[in-house]
Every structure is written in structure tokens, then in C-alpha cells.
Coordinates of C-alpha atoms in Angstrom, one line a residue:
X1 CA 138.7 94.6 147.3
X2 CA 137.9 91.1 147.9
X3 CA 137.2 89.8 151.8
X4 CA 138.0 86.5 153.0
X5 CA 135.0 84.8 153.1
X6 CA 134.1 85.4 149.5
X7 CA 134.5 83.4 146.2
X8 CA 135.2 84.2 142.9
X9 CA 134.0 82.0 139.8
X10 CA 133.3 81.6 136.5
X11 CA 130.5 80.5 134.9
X12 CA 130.8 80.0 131.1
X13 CA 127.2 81.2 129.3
X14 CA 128.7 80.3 125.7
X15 CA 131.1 78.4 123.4
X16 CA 131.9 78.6 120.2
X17 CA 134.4 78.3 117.2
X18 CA 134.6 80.4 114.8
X19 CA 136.3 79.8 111.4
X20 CA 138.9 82.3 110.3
X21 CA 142.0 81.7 108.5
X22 CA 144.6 83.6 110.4
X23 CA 148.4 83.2 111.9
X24 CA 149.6 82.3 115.1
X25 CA 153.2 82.3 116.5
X26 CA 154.5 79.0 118.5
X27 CA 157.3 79.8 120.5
X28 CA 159.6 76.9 121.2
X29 CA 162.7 77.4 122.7
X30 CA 164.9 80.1 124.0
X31 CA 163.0 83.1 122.0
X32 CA 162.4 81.4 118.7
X33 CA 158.9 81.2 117.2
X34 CA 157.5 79.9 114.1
X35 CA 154.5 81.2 112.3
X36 CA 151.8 78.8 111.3
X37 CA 148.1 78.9 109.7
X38 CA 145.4 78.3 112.2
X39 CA 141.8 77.4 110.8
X40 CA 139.6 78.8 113.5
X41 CA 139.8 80.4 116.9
X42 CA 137.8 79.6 120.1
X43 CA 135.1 81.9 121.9
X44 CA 134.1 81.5 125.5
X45 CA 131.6 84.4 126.8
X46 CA 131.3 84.1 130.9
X47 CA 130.1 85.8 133.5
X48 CA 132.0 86.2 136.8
X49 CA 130.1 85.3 139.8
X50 CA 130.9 86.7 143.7
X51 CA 129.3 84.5 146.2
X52 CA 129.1 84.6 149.9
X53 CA 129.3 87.8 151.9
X54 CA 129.6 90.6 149.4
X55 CA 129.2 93.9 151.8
X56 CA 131.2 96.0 152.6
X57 CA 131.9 96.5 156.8
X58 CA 130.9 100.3 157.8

């Protein structure tokens, strides 16, 4: 459970593509998709950071 005077972010550690042949679906439209080759897919490792007052009241 989160207080008030805290904040939540994000701070990305790494970033990388990796190269695999796989298939996505594209949805366009009212529940229609089509199926297409994608080359590579993207990797983001981060690390969520809690700043400010992080204790708990008694």
C-alpha cells in the first residue's frame, strides 16, 4: 500500500534486441488481425525505485 507522499519510478538498467524470427498479430479494426513475421523483439530489464517516505505509520 502506497502513501501519499511517495513516488514510484522506473529506472531502466538494460536494453537490448534480440533477433528471433517469430509472429505477431496486428489487430486493425473491429476484431480483425493479421499475422505478420517480426525479425526481432525488444528487451528492457528495470528496476522499480520507491522514493520519499517509505514507512509505515505504527
Amino acid at each position: 500500500m502506497c502513501r501519499a507522499d511517495t513516488k514510484e519510478t522506473y529506472l531502466e538498467i538494460l536494453y537490448f534486441r534480440q533477433f528471433y524470427r517469430h509472429f505477431v498479430f496486428v489487430e486493425y479494426g473491429e476484431g480483425n488481425r493479421n499475422k505478420r513475421m517480426e525479425k526481432y523483439f525488444e528487451v528492457s530489464a528495470v528496476v522499480d525505485v520507491g522514493c520519499g517516505d517509505t514507512k509505515e505509520s505504527v
